[in-house]
Amino acid sequence: MADAFRMSDLGLLRYYLGIGILERRGMAGCNPCQVPMATCLKLSKRSTEPLVDATAYRSIVGSLRYLVNTRPNLPFVVGYVSRFLEEPRKDYLAVVKQILYYVAGTKSWGLRYKRKEEQV
């Protein structure tokens, strides 16, 4: 392929498509949790909690939405916190952080495709 295209060998892959969700948030060494969200949790758009940085909240949720493509255990919770992108509040951010703690504890989970061995 190097004959057809100009390219550089950068060595072994350490970072895939710039996705380092936990590292970017300074949560690489966080304590993982076992569930992405409490079962009885009810968030409301009428929350009176203080507003948080909307850009940061949207960035985290956007990264999680990307992660959903390979993590079938996340779509519901990520969709739930996506409802609050317009005016993110402190309690919504707490739920997003819990999802990140869950992701930290389940880093090895995801989709794996194996080549089917041909039968002789």
Tab-separated table of C-alpha atoms in Angstrom:
chain	number	residue	atom	x	y	z
A	1	MET	CA	0.000	0.000	0.000
A	2	ALA	CA	2.940	2.318	0.651
A	3	ASP	CA	3.764	2.089	-3.056
A	4	ALA	CA	0.351	3.471	-4.030
A	5	PHE	CA	-0.059	6.115	-1.285
A	6	ARG	CA	2.177	8.491	0.611
A	7	MET	CA	2.112	7.374	4.259
A	8	SER	CA	4.056	7.253	7.500
A	9	ASP	CA	4.479	4.338	9.889
A	10	LEU	CA	3.547	5.640	13.343
A	11	GLY	CA	4.085	2.339	15.143
A	12	LEU	CA	1.526	0.401	17.150
A	13	LEU	CA	-1.980	1.809	17.518
A	14	ARG	CA	-2.436	3.431	20.914
A	15	TYR	CA	-5.334	5.777	20.235
A	16	TYR	CA	-8.281	4.969	17.958
A	17	LEU	CA	-9.921	7.878	16.100
A	18	GLY	CA	-9.096	10.287	18.918
A	19	ILE	CA	-11.576	8.638	21.246
A	20	GLY	CA	-10.200	8.744	24.781
A	21	ILE	CA	-13.340	9.656	26.686
A	22	LEU	CA	-12.093	8.926	30.198
A	23	GLU	CA	-8.628	10.366	29.627
A	24	ARG	CA	-9.981	13.659	28.272
A	25	ARG	CA	-12.133	14.117	31.366
A	26	GLY	CA	-9.323	13.274	33.791
A	27	MET	CA	-11.148	10.101	34.847
A	28	ALA	CA	-8.648	7.487	33.665
A	29	GLY	CA	-8.017	6.182	37.193
A	30	CYS	CA	-11.576	6.541	38.517
A	31	ASN	CA	-13.358	3.912	40.579
A	32	PRO	CA	-15.634	1.936	38.239
A	33	CYS	CA	-19.247	1.148	39.083
A	34	GLN	CA	-21.390	-1.857	38.184
A	35	VAL	CA	-24.473	-0.141	36.723
A	36	PRO	CA	-24.682	2.765	34.272
A	37	MET	CA	-27.683	4.391	35.959
A	38	ALA	CA	-29.888	3.842	39.008
A	39	THR	CA	-33.081	1.972	38.117
A	40	CYS	CA	-35.412	4.381	39.930
A	41	LEU	CA	-33.781	7.560	38.606
A	42	LYS	CA	-36.161	10.205	37.265
A	43	LEU	CA	-34.661	13.366	35.805
A	44	SER	CA	-36.834	16.331	34.916
A	45	LYS	CA	-36.349	19.247	32.545
A	46	ARG	CA	-37.776	21.379	35.368
A	47	SER	CA	-34.769	20.714	37.602
A	48	THR	CA	-33.735	23.572	39.890
A	49	GLU	CA	-30.095	22.482	40.077
A	50	PRO	CA	-27.515	24.999	38.799
A	51	LEU	CA	-26.577	24.988	35.131
A	52	VAL	CA	-23.257	23.431	34.087
A	53	ASP	CA	-20.991	24.139	31.116
A	54	ALA	CA	-23.157	23.156	28.152
A	55	THR	CA	-20.196	22.642	25.813
A	56	ALA	CA	-18.504	20.174	28.166
A	57	TYR	CA	-21.769	18.299	28.809
A	58	ARG	CA	-22.521	18.036	25.096
A	59	SER	CA	-18.968	16.910	24.379
A	60	ILE	CA	-19.177	14.054	26.887
A	61	VAL	CA	-22.625	12.955	25.709
A	62	GLY	CA	-21.459	13.151	22.078
A	63	SER	CA	-18.508	10.898	22.897
A	64	LEU	CA	-20.843	8.451	24.613
A	65	ARG	CA	-23.164	8.491	21.592
A	66	TYR	CA	-20.189	7.485	19.451
A	67	LEU	CA	-19.356	4.697	21.893
A	68	VAL	CA	-22.925	3.345	21.608
A	69	ASN	CA	-22.026	2.032	18.132
A	70	THR	CA	-19.991	-0.772	19.684
A	71	ARG	CA	-21.598	-1.053	23.116
A	72	PRO	CA	-25.144	-2.471	22.973
A	73	ASN	CA	-25.485	-2.055	26.752
A	74	LEU	CA	-25.390	1.769	26.557
A	75	PRO	CA	-28.043	3.103	24.123
A	76	PHE	CA	-30.846	3.515	26.662
A	77	VAL	CA	-28.855	5.435	29.274
A	78	VAL	CA	-27.055	7.589	26.705
A	79	GLY	CA	-30.365	8.362	25.002
A	80	TYR	CA	-31.834	9.304	28.372
A	81	VAL	CA	-29.121	11.861	29.211
A	82	SER	CA	-29.263	13.150	25.616
A	83	ARG	CA	-32.711	14.567	26.370
A	84	PHE	CA	-31.095	17.260	28.500
A	85	LEU	CA	-28.580	18.719	26.033
A	86	GLU	CA	-30.368	22.061	25.760
A	87	GLU	CA	-29.907	23.211	29.367
A	88	PRO	CA	-27.616	20.765	31.193
A	89	ARG	CA	-27.814	20.894	34.966
A	90	LYS	CA	-25.653	19.577	37.789
A	91	ASP	CA	-27.839	16.526	38.449
A	92	TYR	CA	-27.755	15.539	34.757
A	93	LEU	CA	-23.961	15.794	34.775
A	94	ALA	CA	-23.826	13.503	37.821
A	95	VAL	CA	-25.663	10.822	35.831
A	96	VAL	CA	-23.309	11.289	32.871
A	97	LYS	CA	-20.338	10.841	35.208
A	98	GLN	CA	-21.849	7.623	36.556
A	99	ILE	CA	-22.106	6.357	32.977
A	100	LEU	CA	-18.405	7.171	32.554
A	101	TYR	CA	-17.594	5.235	35.753
A	102	TYR	CA	-19.530	2.311	34.300
A	103	VAL	CA	-17.613	2.584	31.014
A	104	ALA	CA	-14.365	2.552	33.009
A	105	GLY	CA	-15.386	-0.731	34.622
A	106	THR	CA	-16.432	-2.343	31.352
A	107	LYS	CA	-13.631	-1.237	29.009
A	108	SER	CA	-13.173	-4.757	27.713
A	109	TRP	CA	-16.815	-5.053	26.632
A	110	GLY	CA	-17.814	-4.471	23.039
A	111	LEU	CA	-18.513	-6.172	19.764
A	112	ARG	CA	-16.030	-8.678	18.433
A	113	TYR	CA	-16.236	-10.197	15.008
A	114	LYS	CA	-14.357	-13.410	14.331
A	115	ARG	CA	-13.672	-14.935	10.996
A	116	LYS	CA	-15.547	-18.181	10.626
A	117	GLU	CA	-13.184	-21.077	10.114
A	118	GLU	CA	-13.909	-22.992	6.973
A	119	GLN	CA	-14.820	-26.609	7.501
A	120	VAL	CA	-12.722	-29.133	5.635
